Tab-separated table of C-alpha atoms in Angstrom:
chain	number	residue	atom	x	y	z
A	48	MET	CA	0.000	0.000	0.000
A	49	LEU	CA	1.274	3.443	-0.938
A	50	LEU	CA	1.423	5.929	1.925
A	51	ARG	CA	0.757	9.564	1.057
A	52	PRO	CA	3.673	11.877	1.930
A	53	ARG	CA	3.095	14.047	4.987
A	54	LYS	CA	3.646	17.763	5.316
A	55	SER	CA	6.880	17.069	7.180
A	56	ASP	CA	8.193	15.107	4.161
A	57	PHE	CA	7.618	18.041	1.826
A	58	LYS	CA	9.215	20.441	4.324
A	59	LEU	CA	12.331	18.324	4.707
A	60	ILE	CA	12.713	17.969	0.930
A	61	GLY	CA	12.072	21.675	0.356
A	62	TYR	CA	14.603	22.643	3.019
A	63	TYR	CA	17.491	20.774	1.396
A	64	ILE	CA	16.483	21.823	-2.126
A	65	GLY	CA	16.669	25.412	-0.902
A	66	LYS	CA	20.245	24.802	0.262
A	67	VAL	CA	21.205	23.503	-3.181
A	68	ILE	CA	19.632	26.525	-4.930
A	69	ILE	CA	21.629	28.858	-2.671
A	70	ILE	CA	24.772	27.049	-3.860
A	71	VAL	CA	23.783	27.796	-7.475
A	72	GLY	CA	23.443	31.475	-6.568
A	73	LEU	CA	26.846	31.500	-4.896
A	74	LEU	CA	28.445	29.918	-7.964
A	75	MET	CA	27.192	32.856	-10.042
A	76	PHE	CA	29.569	35.164	-8.163
A	77	ILE	CA	32.504	33.596	-10.032
A	78	PRO	CA	31.362	34.609	-13.561
A	79	LEU	CA	30.154	37.887	-12.043
A	80	ALA	CA	33.723	38.576	-10.858
A	81	VAL	CA	35.033	37.778	-14.355
A	82	GLY	CA	32.461	40.165	-15.837
A	83	LEU	CA	33.535	42.934	-13.455
A	84	LEU	CA	37.208	42.297	-14.244
A	85	TYR	CA	36.605	42.644	-17.995
A	86	ARG	CA	33.960	45.387	-17.646
A	87	GLU	CA	31.210	43.323	-19.233
A	88	TRP	CA	28.447	45.322	-17.561
A	89	SER	CA	25.540	43.692	-19.354
A	90	ALA	CA	26.735	40.223	-18.351
A	91	CYS	CA	27.238	41.447	-14.777
A	92	ILE	CA	23.595	42.524	-14.612
A	93	ASP	CA	22.521	39.104	-15.930
A	94	PHE	CA	24.392	37.312	-13.148
A	95	ILE	CA	23.238	39.734	-10.452
A	96	VAL	CA	19.629	39.039	-11.503
A	97	GLY	CA	20.303	35.294	-11.591
A	98	ALA	CA	22.037	35.182	-8.210
A	99	THR	CA	19.323	37.341	-6.606
A	100	ALA	CA	16.611	35.016	-7.911
A	101	CYS	CA	18.491	31.966	-6.581
A	102	PHE	CA	18.893	33.545	-3.145
A	103	LEU	CA	15.239	34.576	-2.992
A	104	VAL	CA	13.989	31.112	-3.917
A	105	GLY	CA	16.640	29.288	-1.897
A	106	TYR	CA	16.241	31.238	1.345
A	107	LEU	CA	12.450	31.241	1.014
A	108	LEU	CA	12.529	27.425	0.881
A	109	VAL	CA	15.014	27.200	3.760
A	110	ILE	CA	13.004	29.555	6.001
A	111	CYS	CA	9.561	28.176	5.189
A	112	CYS	CA	10.576	24.501	5.171
A	113	ARG	CA	13.067	24.413	8.037
A	114	HIS	CA	12.949	20.875	9.345
A	115	GLU	CA	15.623	18.931	11.204
A	116	ALA	CA	14.292	15.372	10.880
A	117	THR	CA	16.556	12.525	9.784
A	118	MET	CA	16.553	12.067	6.030
A	119	SER	CA	15.250	8.753	4.667
A	120	TRP	CA	16.237	7.129	1.371
A	121	MET	CA	13.075	8.498	-0.223
A	122	HIS	CA	13.898	12.042	0.946
A	123	GLY	CA	17.503	11.845	-0.275
A	124	MET	CA	16.595	10.504	-3.705
A	125	VAL	CA	13.844	13.082	-4.260
A	126	VAL	CA	16.079	15.950	-3.110
A	127	ALA	CA	18.805	14.853	-5.531
A	128	SER	CA	16.507	14.456	-8.542
A	129	VAL	CA	14.389	17.586	-7.973
A	130	SER	CA	17.392	19.765	-7.078
A	131	TRP	CA	18.894	19.202	-10.522
A	132	ILE	CA	15.646	20.236	-12.232
A	133	ILE	CA	15.208	23.418	-10.184
A	134	ALA	CA	18.931	24.206	-10.454
A	135	MET	CA	18.531	23.952	-14.229
A	136	VAL	CA	15.618	26.406	-14.273
A	137	MET	CA	17.351	28.900	-11.957
A	138	GLY	CA	20.766	28.550	-13.564
A	139	ALA	CA	19.292	29.293	-16.990
A	140	LEU	CA	18.408	32.894	-16.052
A	141	PRO	CA	21.812	34.460	-16.960
A	142	HIS	CA	21.929	32.273	-20.069
A	143	PHE	CA	18.557	33.483	-21.304
A	144	LEU	CA	19.179	37.135	-20.367
A	145	SER	CA	22.396	37.102	-22.418
A	146	GLY	CA	20.336	37.103	-25.632
A	147	HIS	CA	22.208	34.153	-27.141
A	148	PHE	CA	19.287	31.717	-26.922
A	149	GLY	CA	16.172	31.427	-29.024
A	150	SER	CA	14.022	30.403	-26.045
A	151	TYR	CA	14.145	29.676	-22.328
A	152	LEU	CA	13.957	25.968	-23.205
A	153	ASP	CA	17.197	26.316	-25.175
A	154	ALA	CA	18.839	27.984	-22.167
A	155	CYS	CA	17.605	25.183	-19.885
A	156	PHE	CA	18.983	22.628	-22.368
A	157	ASP	CA	22.472	24.136	-22.134
A	158	ILE	CA	22.343	24.355	-18.333
A	159	MET	CA	21.323	20.703	-17.989
A	160	SER	CA	24.002	19.787	-20.522
A	161	GLY	CA	26.536	21.610	-18.349
A	162	TYR	CA	25.417	20.187	-15.016
A	163	THR	CA	25.368	16.638	-16.399
A	164	THR	CA	28.767	17.126	-18.109
A	165	THR	CA	27.221	16.338	-21.484
A	166	GLY	CA	28.532	19.147	-23.670
A	167	LEU	CA	25.776	19.393	-26.266
A	168	TYR	CA	24.692	23.009	-26.667
A	169	LEU	CA	22.108	25.212	-28.380
A	170	LEU	CA	23.834	28.529	-27.676
A	171	GLN	CA	23.980	30.802	-30.704
A	172	ASP	CA	27.094	32.755	-31.752
A	173	LEU	CA	29.394	31.046	-29.236
A	174	ASP	CA	32.466	32.774	-30.660
A	175	HIS	CA	31.217	36.193	-29.548
A	176	ILE	CA	29.774	35.627	-26.077
A	177	SER	CA	31.158	37.402	-23.012
A	178	TYR	CA	34.009	36.021	-20.933
A	179	ALA	CA	31.600	35.900	-17.986
A	180	LEU	CA	29.097	33.711	-19.825
A	181	ASN	CA	31.840	31.410	-21.111
A	182	THR	CA	33.136	31.100	-17.546
A	183	TRP	CA	29.616	30.213	-16.356
A	184	ARG	CA	29.281	27.498	-19.011
A	185	HIS	CA	32.534	25.825	-18.007
A	186	LEU	CA	31.993	26.340	-14.289
A	187	LEU	CA	28.661	24.513	-14.616
A	188	THR	CA	30.277	21.476	-16.165
A	189	TYR	CA	33.122	21.538	-13.609
A	190	ALA	CA	30.728	21.818	-10.665
A	191	GLY	CA	28.335	19.294	-12.193
A	192	GLY	CA	31.159	16.814	-12.647
A	193	GLN	CA	31.769	16.702	-8.920
A	194	GLY	CA	28.020	17.004	-8.300
A	195	ILE	CA	25.918	19.919	-7.042
A	196	ILE	CA	24.855	17.775	-4.091
A	197	VAL	CA	28.536	17.210	-3.304
A	198	ILE	CA	29.049	21.009	-3.330
A	199	ALA	CA	26.121	21.455	-0.941
A	200	LEU	CA	27.472	18.741	1.378
A	201	THR	CA	30.895	20.393	1.314
A	202	PHE	CA	29.883	23.958	2.131
A	203	LEU	CA	26.288	24.343	3.328
A	204	VAL	CA	24.422	21.214	4.341
A	205	ARG	CA	24.514	19.648	7.794
A	206	GLY	CA	22.185	17.074	9.264
A	207	ALA	CA	21.438	13.392	9.743
A	208	GLY	CA	21.113	10.890	6.913
A	209	LEU	CA	22.953	13.000	4.321
A	210	VAL	CA	24.443	9.882	2.730
A	211	LYS	CA	21.028	9.414	1.079
A	212	MET	CA	21.474	12.677	-0.862
A	213	TYR	CA	24.989	11.646	-1.837
A	214	VAL	CA	23.836	8.275	-3.173
A	215	GLY	CA	20.866	9.939	-4.871
A	216	GLU	CA	23.352	11.763	-7.115
A	217	ALA	CA	24.604	8.372	-8.407
A	218	LYS	CA	27.643	8.196	-6.121
A	219	GLU	CA	27.837	4.949	-4.212
A	220	GLU	CA	31.376	4.861	-2.851
A	221	GLN	CA	32.464	6.871	0.165
A	222	LEU	CA	36.155	7.711	0.270
A	223	LEU	CA	35.915	8.306	4.017
A	224	PRO	CA	33.448	7.041	6.654
A	225	ASN	CA	31.795	10.470	6.915
A	226	VAL	CA	29.901	11.624	3.803
A	227	ILE	CA	30.768	15.307	4.366
A	228	ASN	CA	34.472	14.454	4.620
A	229	THR	CA	34.057	12.356	1.458
A	230	ALA	CA	32.585	15.380	-0.356
A	231	ARG	CA	35.472	17.538	0.832
A	232	ALA	CA	37.994	14.938	-0.306
A	233	ILE	CA	36.407	14.915	-3.785
A	234	TRP	CA	36.694	18.687	-3.975
A	235	PHE	CA	40.271	18.678	-2.690
A	236	ILE	CA	41.215	16.249	-5.471
A	237	SER	CA	39.373	18.285	-8.123
A	238	LEU	CA	40.747	21.666	-7.016
A	239	THR	CA	44.310	20.329	-6.928
A	240	TYR	CA	43.962	19.064	-10.489
A	241	LEU	CA	42.285	22.358	-11.462
A	242	PHE	CA	45.336	24.347	-10.392
A	243	LEU	CA	47.869	22.032	-12.031
A	244	GLY	CA	45.892	21.339	-15.203
A	245	SER	CA	44.965	24.968	-15.809
A	246	LEU	CA	48.594	26.003	-15.352
A	247	VAL	CA	49.810	23.485	-17.937
A	248	LEU	CA	47.084	24.398	-20.451
A	249	TRP	CA	47.744	28.130	-19.874
A	250	ILE	CA	51.388	27.600	-20.843
A	251	ALA	CA	50.341	25.488	-23.840
A	252	ALA	CA	47.892	28.163	-25.017
A	253	MET	CA	50.590	30.850	-24.786
A	254	TYR	CA	52.990	28.556	-26.671
A	255	GLU	CA	50.374	28.349	-29.447
A	256	GLY	CA	50.289	32.142	-29.704
A	257	ILE	CA	47.305	33.171	-27.564
A	258	PRO	CA	48.005	36.368	-25.528
A	259	MET	CA	48.725	35.718	-21.839
A	260	PRO	CA	45.515	37.015	-20.158
A	261	ARG	CA	43.255	35.302	-22.705
A	262	ALA	CA	45.406	32.160	-22.615
A	263	LEU	CA	44.812	31.919	-18.858
A	264	LEU	CA	41.045	31.892	-19.357
A	265	HIS	CA	41.310	29.349	-22.164
A	266	GLY	CA	43.521	27.169	-19.976
A	267	ILE	CA	40.978	27.216	-17.132
A	268	TRP	CA	38.020	26.684	-19.473
A	269	LEU	CA	39.686	23.826	-21.350
A	270	PHE	CA	40.655	22.126	-18.113
A	271	MET	CA	37.158	22.402	-16.671
A	272	GLY	CA	35.639	20.954	-19.835
A	273	ALA	CA	38.159	18.098	-20.026
A	274	TRP	CA	38.464	17.171	-16.341
A	275	SER	CA	34.696	17.075	-15.878
A	276	THR	CA	34.403	15.014	-19.093
A	277	GLY	CA	31.986	17.744	-20.144
A	278	GLY	CA	33.315	18.647	-23.574
A	279	PHE	CA	32.397	22.328	-23.505
A	280	ALA	CA	34.957	24.476	-25.307
A	281	PRO	CA	35.219	28.278	-25.559
A	282	GLN	CA	34.893	28.338	-29.362
A	283	SER	CA	32.339	26.863	-31.739
A	284	GLN	CA	35.035	24.807	-33.496
A	285	ASN	CA	35.805	23.053	-30.199
A	286	LEU	CA	39.423	21.733	-30.198
A	287	LEU	CA	39.745	22.405	-33.937
A	288	TYR	CA	40.012	26.103	-33.079
A	289	TYR	CA	43.544	25.646	-31.684
A	290	HIS	CA	45.030	23.430	-34.442
A	291	SER	CA	47.403	22.220	-31.738
A	292	LEU	CA	48.628	18.648	-31.250
A	293	LEU	CA	50.023	19.728	-27.865
A	294	ILE	CA	46.635	20.911	-26.559
A	295	GLU	CA	44.950	17.797	-27.940
A	296	ILE	CA	47.397	15.503	-26.094
A	297	LEU	CA	47.083	17.472	-22.854
A	298	THR	CA	43.295	17.512	-22.900
A	299	LEU	CA	43.230	13.790	-23.757
A	300	ILE	CA	45.368	13.014	-20.691
A	301	ILE	CA	43.176	15.236	-18.512
A	302	PHE	CA	39.848	13.742	-19.542
A	303	VAL	CA	41.146	10.190	-19.199
A	304	ILE	CA	42.272	10.959	-15.645
A	305	GLY	CA	39.004	12.820	-15.025
A	306	SER	CA	37.026	9.743	-16.030
A	307	PHE	CA	38.542	7.674	-13.194
A	308	ASN	CA	36.472	6.820	-10.139
A	309	PHE	CA	37.188	9.277	-7.298
A	310	ALA	CA	37.829	6.231	-5.095
A	311	VAL	CA	40.658	5.250	-7.464
A	312	HIS	CA	42.075	8.778	-7.222
A	313	TYR	CA	41.918	8.584	-3.435
A	314	ALA	CA	43.568	5.144	-3.422
A	315	MET	CA	46.390	6.480	-5.606
A	316	TRP	CA	46.818	9.567	-3.453
A	317	THR	CA	47.029	7.464	-0.291
A	318	GLY	CA	49.710	5.187	-1.730
A	319	ASN	CA	47.688	2.282	-3.144
A	320	ARG	CA	49.113	2.549	-6.668
A	321	ARG	CA	48.399	-1.102	-7.480
A	322	GLU	CA	44.734	-0.123	-7.840
A	323	ILE	CA	45.461	1.455	-11.210
A	324	TYR	CA	46.046	-1.918	-12.875
A	325	ARG	CA	43.873	-4.144	-10.654
A	326	ASN	CA	40.602	-2.230	-10.745
A	327	ILE	CA	37.961	-3.912	-12.910
A	328	GLU	CA	36.675	-0.567	-14.228
A	329	LEU	CA	40.067	0.405	-15.618
A	330	LEU	CA	40.640	-3.082	-17.015
A	331	SER	CA	37.212	-3.007	-18.657
A	332	PHE	CA	37.848	0.493	-20.046
A	333	SER	CA	41.256	-0.497	-21.475
A	334	THR	CA	39.893	-3.656	-23.075
A	335	THR	CA	36.901	-2.030	-24.765
A	336	LEU	CA	39.045	0.931	-25.859
A	337	ILE	CA	41.547	-1.352	-27.629
A	338	VAL	CA	38.822	-3.384	-29.346
A	339	LEU	CA	36.892	-0.317	-30.456
A	340	PHE	CA	40.007	1.495	-31.678
A	341	VAL	CA	40.759	-1.464	-33.936
A	342	LEU	CA	37.243	-1.084	-35.379
A	343	VAL	CA	37.613	2.684	-35.773
A	344	THR	CA	41.000	2.307	-37.464
A	345	ALA	CA	39.656	-0.343	-39.834
A	346	GLY	CA	36.685	1.860	-40.677
A	347	LEU	CA	38.809	4.950	-41.302
A	348	MET	CA	41.334	3.014	-43.393
A	349	ARG	CA	38.447	1.672	-45.436
A	350	THR	CA	37.227	5.192	-46.227
A	351	GLY	CA	40.794	6.414	-46.806
A	352	ILE	CA	39.980	9.820	-45.354
A	353	TYR	CA	43.205	10.062	-43.311
A	354	SER	CA	46.535	9.464	-44.993
A	355	ASP	CA	48.847	8.574	-42.096
A	356	ALA	CA	48.984	7.252	-38.523
A	357	ILE	CA	49.291	10.720	-36.971
A	358	GLU	CA	46.026	11.842	-38.555
A	359	ILE	CA	44.263	8.648	-37.456
A	360	PHE	CA	45.497	9.339	-33.906
A	361	ARG	CA	44.520	13.010	-33.932
A	362	LYS	CA	41.094	12.294	-35.333
A	363	GLY	CA	40.183	8.638	-34.777
A	364	PHE	CA	41.852	7.851	-31.448
A	365	TYR	CA	41.136	11.244	-29.916
A	366	ILE	CA	37.442	11.149	-30.827
A	367	LEU	CA	37.098	7.548	-29.641
A	368	VAL	CA	38.678	8.254	-26.235
A	369	SER	CA	36.656	11.451	-25.989
A	370	GLY	CA	33.523	9.370	-26.567
A	371	HIS	CA	34.562	6.511	-24.271
A	372	THR	CA	35.262	8.902	-21.396
A	373	THR	CA	31.978	10.692	-22.299
A	374	THR	CA	33.871	13.964	-22.720
A	375	GLY	CA	32.731	15.106	-26.138
A	376	ASN	CA	35.718	17.246	-27.176
A	377	GLN	CA	35.876	17.118	-30.971
A	378	THR	CA	38.724	17.504	-33.433
A	379	ILE	CA	36.415	17.211	-36.451
A	380	TYR	CA	33.207	18.936	-37.519
A	381	GLY	CA	29.963	17.148	-36.691
A	382	GLY	CA	29.058	16.658	-40.345
A	383	GLN	CA	32.319	14.790	-40.982
A	384	PHE	CA	31.012	11.832	-38.961
A	385	ILE	CA	28.381	11.256	-41.645
A	386	GLU	CA	30.263	12.432	-44.707
A	387	GLN	CA	33.718	10.969	-44.070
A	388	TRP	CA	33.873	8.462	-41.188
A	389	GLY	CA	31.357	5.939	-42.433
A	390	PRO	CA	29.162	3.486	-40.454
A	391	PRO	CA	31.878	1.186	-38.917
A	392	ALA	CA	33.855	4.008	-37.264
A	393	MET	CA	30.662	5.798	-36.188
A	394	LEU	CA	29.218	2.599	-34.722
A	395	ALA	CA	32.393	1.952	-32.715
A	396	THR	CA	32.265	5.517	-31.373
A	397	CYS	CA	28.573	5.096	-30.560
A	398	ILE	CA	29.326	1.922	-28.564
A	399	ALA	CA	32.146	3.732	-26.731
A	400	MET	CA	29.774	6.546	-25.744
A	401	ALA	CA	27.122	4.081	-24.629
A	402	ILE	CA	29.577	2.261	-22.328
A	403	GLY	CA	31.230	5.326	-20.826
A	404	ALA	CA	33.931	5.252	-18.172
A	405	SER	CA	33.848	4.834	-14.375
A	406	THR	CA	31.220	4.994	-11.656
A	407	CYS	CA	31.504	7.729	-9.012
A	408	SER	CA	33.406	9.913	-11.482
A	409	THR	CA	32.598	12.861	-13.718
A	410	ALA	CA	31.768	10.490	-16.599
A	411	GLY	CA	28.425	9.128	-17.793
A	412	GLY	CA	27.215	6.056	-19.647
A	413	ILE	CA	26.648	2.475	-18.524
A	414	LYS	CA	30.094	2.448	-16.837
A	415	GLY	CA	32.982	0.018	-17.046
A	416	LEU	CA	32.148	-1.509	-13.658
A	417	ARG	CA	28.774	-2.748	-14.887
A	418	VAL	CA	30.233	-4.016	-18.154
A	419	GLY	CA	32.851	-5.916	-16.150
A	420	ILE	CA	30.219	-7.359	-13.803
A	421	VAL	CA	27.988	-8.493	-16.669
A	422	PHE	CA	30.981	-10.097	-18.415
A	423	LYS	CA	32.067	-11.864	-15.215
A	424	ALA	CA	28.485	-13.068	-14.665
A	425	LEU	CA	28.497	-14.521	-18.185
A	426	VAL	CA	31.775	-16.314	-17.447
A	427	GLN	CA	30.276	-17.610	-14.218
A	428	ASP	CA	27.232	-19.034	-16.013
A	429	ILE	CA	29.428	-20.709	-18.657
A	430	LYS	CA	31.511	-22.344	-15.925
A	431	ARG	CA	28.379	-23.622	-14.214
A	432	VAL	CA	27.315	-25.274	-17.468
A	433	ILE	CA	30.613	-26.981	-18.297
A	434	LEU	CA	31.776	-27.914	-14.763
A	435	PRO	CA	30.311	-30.774	-12.692
A	436	GLU	CA	27.116	-29.936	-10.814
A	437	SER	CA	28.919	-30.401	-7.506
A	438	ALA	CA	31.472	-27.693	-8.350
A	439	LEU	CA	31.222	-24.425	-6.427
A	440	VAL	CA	31.616	-21.578	-8.921
A	441	VAL	CA	32.558	-18.246	-7.369
A	442	GLU	CA	33.548	-15.170	-9.389
A	443	ARG	CA	35.303	-12.196	-7.846
A	444	ILE	CA	36.083	-8.706	-9.054
A	445	HIS	CA	38.503	-6.146	-7.669
A	446	HIS	CA	37.055	-2.680	-7.207
A	447	ILE	CA	38.964	-0.925	-4.417
A	448	LYS	CA	38.542	-4.222	-2.564
A	449	GLU	CA	37.812	-7.833	-3.458
A	450	ILE	CA	34.089	-8.340	-4.139
A	451	VAL	CA	32.331	-11.668	-4.514
A	452	LEU	CA	29.715	-11.503	-7.260
A	453	ASP	CA	26.261	-12.380	-5.972
A	454	GLU	CA	22.834	-12.248	-7.589
A	455	ARG	CA	22.053	-8.821	-6.116
A	456	ILE	CA	25.161	-7.200	-7.631
A	457	ILE	CA	24.630	-8.877	-11.001
A	458	ARG	CA	20.927	-8.013	-11.104
A	459	SER	CA	21.596	-4.353	-10.244
A	460	ALA	CA	24.281	-4.023	-12.940
A	461	ALA	CA	22.105	-5.713	-15.560
A	462	LEU	CA	19.070	-3.580	-14.689
A	463	ILE	CA	20.902	-0.250	-14.910
A	464	THR	CA	22.527	-1.386	-18.171
A	465	LEU	CA	19.100	-2.226	-19.574
A	466	LEU	CA	17.712	1.157	-18.518
A	467	TYR	CA	20.531	2.968	-20.307
A	468	VAL	CA	19.876	0.961	-23.477
A	469	VAL	CA	16.153	1.756	-23.257
A	470	SER	CA	17.011	5.443	-22.809
A	471	TYR	CA	19.222	5.410	-25.915
A	472	ILE	CA	16.556	3.664	-27.995
A	473	PHE	CA	13.842	5.998	-26.740
A	474	GLY	CA	15.866	9.075	-27.709
A	475	ALA	CA	16.611	7.585	-31.127
A	476	LEU	CA	12.936	6.800	-31.769
A	477	VAL	CA	11.978	10.377	-30.909
A	478	GLY	CA	14.628	11.611	-33.353
A	479	ILE	CA	13.345	9.297	-36.082
A	480	TYR	CA	9.779	10.464	-35.376
A	481	CYS	CA	10.962	14.049	-35.827
A	482	GLY	CA	12.339	13.221	-39.272
A	483	TYR	CA	16.041	12.486	-38.730
A	484	PRO	CA	17.817	9.489	-40.332
A	485	PRO	CA	17.923	6.498	-37.938
A	486	PHE	CA	21.697	6.235	-37.517
A	487	GLN	CA	22.143	9.957	-36.936
A	488	ALA	CA	19.224	10.023	-34.497
A	489	LEU	CA	20.761	7.095	-32.575
A	490	PHE	CA	24.222	8.707	-32.448
A	491	ASP	CA	23.038	11.948	-30.820
A	492	ALA	CA	20.522	10.137	-28.588
A	493	VAL	CA	23.306	7.940	-27.201
A	494	SER	CA	25.462	11.045	-26.794
A	495	ALA	CA	22.740	12.759	-24.729
A	496	GLY	CA	21.835	9.700	-22.665
A	497	SER	CA	25.455	8.851	-21.872
A	498	ASN	CA	26.306	12.517	-21.078
A	499	THR	CA	28.947	12.610	-23.822
A	500	GLY	CA	28.353	15.586	-26.110
A	501	LEU	CA	29.666	14.357	-29.464
A	502	SER	CA	27.238	15.255	-32.225
A	503	CYS	CA	26.931	14.335	-35.879
A	504	GLY	CA	24.886	17.483	-36.515
A	505	VAL	CA	21.454	16.520	-35.191
A	506	THR	CA	21.643	18.667	-32.057
A	507	SER	CA	21.004	22.283	-33.015
A	508	PRO	CA	18.766	25.222	-32.028
A	509	ASN	CA	16.513	24.294	-34.976
A	510	MET	CA	15.612	20.801	-33.794
A	511	PRO	CA	12.005	20.334	-32.556
A	512	ALA	CA	11.101	21.199	-28.966
A	513	LEU	CA	10.121	17.564	-28.409
A	514	MET	CA	13.695	16.476	-29.058
A	515	LYS	CA	15.075	19.177	-26.791
A	516	VAL	CA	12.856	18.009	-23.925
A	517	THR	CA	13.721	14.367	-24.667
A	518	TYR	CA	17.446	15.085	-24.584
A	519	ILE	CA	17.074	17.068	-21.350
A	520	PHE	CA	15.329	14.069	-19.807
A	521	GLU	CA	17.987	11.697	-21.157
A	522	MET	CA	20.816	13.845	-19.806
A	523	TRP	CA	19.161	14.188	-16.389
A	524	ALA	CA	18.099	10.540	-16.024
A	525	GLY	CA	21.468	9.281	-17.275
A	526	ARG	CA	23.378	11.479	-14.817
A	527	MET	CA	21.146	10.299	-11.954
A	528	GLU	CA	21.562	6.692	-13.157
A	529	PHE	CA	17.762	6.321	-13.023
A	530	VAL	CA	17.389	5.279	-9.361
A	531	SER	CA	16.525	8.708	-7.959
A	532	VAL	CA	14.350	9.352	-11.039
A	533	PHE	CA	12.222	6.306	-10.189
A	534	ALA	CA	12.172	7.430	-6.555
A	535	LEU	CA	10.744	10.778	-7.682
A	536	ILE	CA	8.124	9.034	-9.838
A	537	GLY	CA	7.185	6.867	-6.858
A	538	PHE	CA	6.982	9.905	-4.586
A	539	ILE	CA	4.648	11.670	-7.026
A	540	ALA	CA	2.530	8.519	-7.387
A	541	SER	CA	2.231	8.162	-3.607
A	542	GLY	CA	1.149	11.805	-3.375
A	543	VAL	CA	-1.603	11.234	-5.931
A	544	ARG	CA	-2.782	7.730	-5.028
A	545	GLY	CA	-1.419	7.159	-1.531
A	546	LYS	CA	-3.594	6.480	1.496
């Protein structure tokens, strides 16, 4: 029997959502500072309006819904899922006020794409937007990569049962026993890499001829887009704008490292360096990357579009790793996927996007852990068939620690994998319904659902509103890994039909 939520449930949920919205308002002070530094007065007004709206809504929720009860799993999941929706709506205010979007829906699309580290965008005239707005775009993807709930846990939120919010944002592993200390550890790791990575990319940008002050911004923006596996870039040509092998290699290294599980980072930082070659996620990622690169290389050699190994690396390997880490940085134009790559190379890239990288990271997709679990479960079933009935078949995986595969773990991995596949197919069917060729519709639908950002040209401001809403849902549900989405659906159902 469904029980109808009580007033206290709504108050508790509203209270913590308010805290998250305040965080969004505080984040707007960073692009506001950039706008003031470069005297972009119009952009400054946009962010002042946006931050004021966030504070009004956030503090109104906190004051009216103040409630100190212990959070349940239902509360945590609903807070996580709803917070991302409201944060999208509030965060879109400066975007829309900038005048670079055809509608508020387009602005919301870009905000959700940023939060979920997807990288697809509908912004018009990207090459001429303000430094403040470009900073906001990349800050969104950087913050979203760590998680807006993680930010709230780090700086604002205190209370009992907060682990439920943390898990609701599709993060299962705690680096430390306390969830708040775990959130702080994640941010310490990310901020350390931010300083080092931005410094290296700043030097690289100056080496490529960009003036020092502008090179600094490009270095920070490129790092945020790569580390968060978000794929946003400051120019419409993405990485093609720089024509730099050095920047391509540096960003590739950064987004590969950024796609690692934060637990793996923590293990490495605390001296457990053996984890890098024992972890099933990294083994799964390496294996699928090698297999898919063989397919991409064969496909590109068949078309003959690239004449030597360096070009295949700069185009084929870079794009494949960008897709597999769900980053979305591109070194080719979207139309070249269709016109020059051909079906085999595109299919391999599509599979890479669908799989994704690691759990509890900035990456999206099915994740290497689940692929490894499903493969191990298949091996286990084969052994049970060929070995004597009396044999005890036990499969183990190494993921930070040794884990014995049981039916619960296998069922969970298979279910989430199935939900991702359904999401990809659903997005593709909507694209086909709207008149796009099947393969192209599938490519961009997988890109949205896996939070990747590569596009073969389907995603644009001119695509139907139905597709924009579908992609927003795909990006959001994929980033939440579906569990908190179903919790929200169940919460709504209990409110309507509960006793």
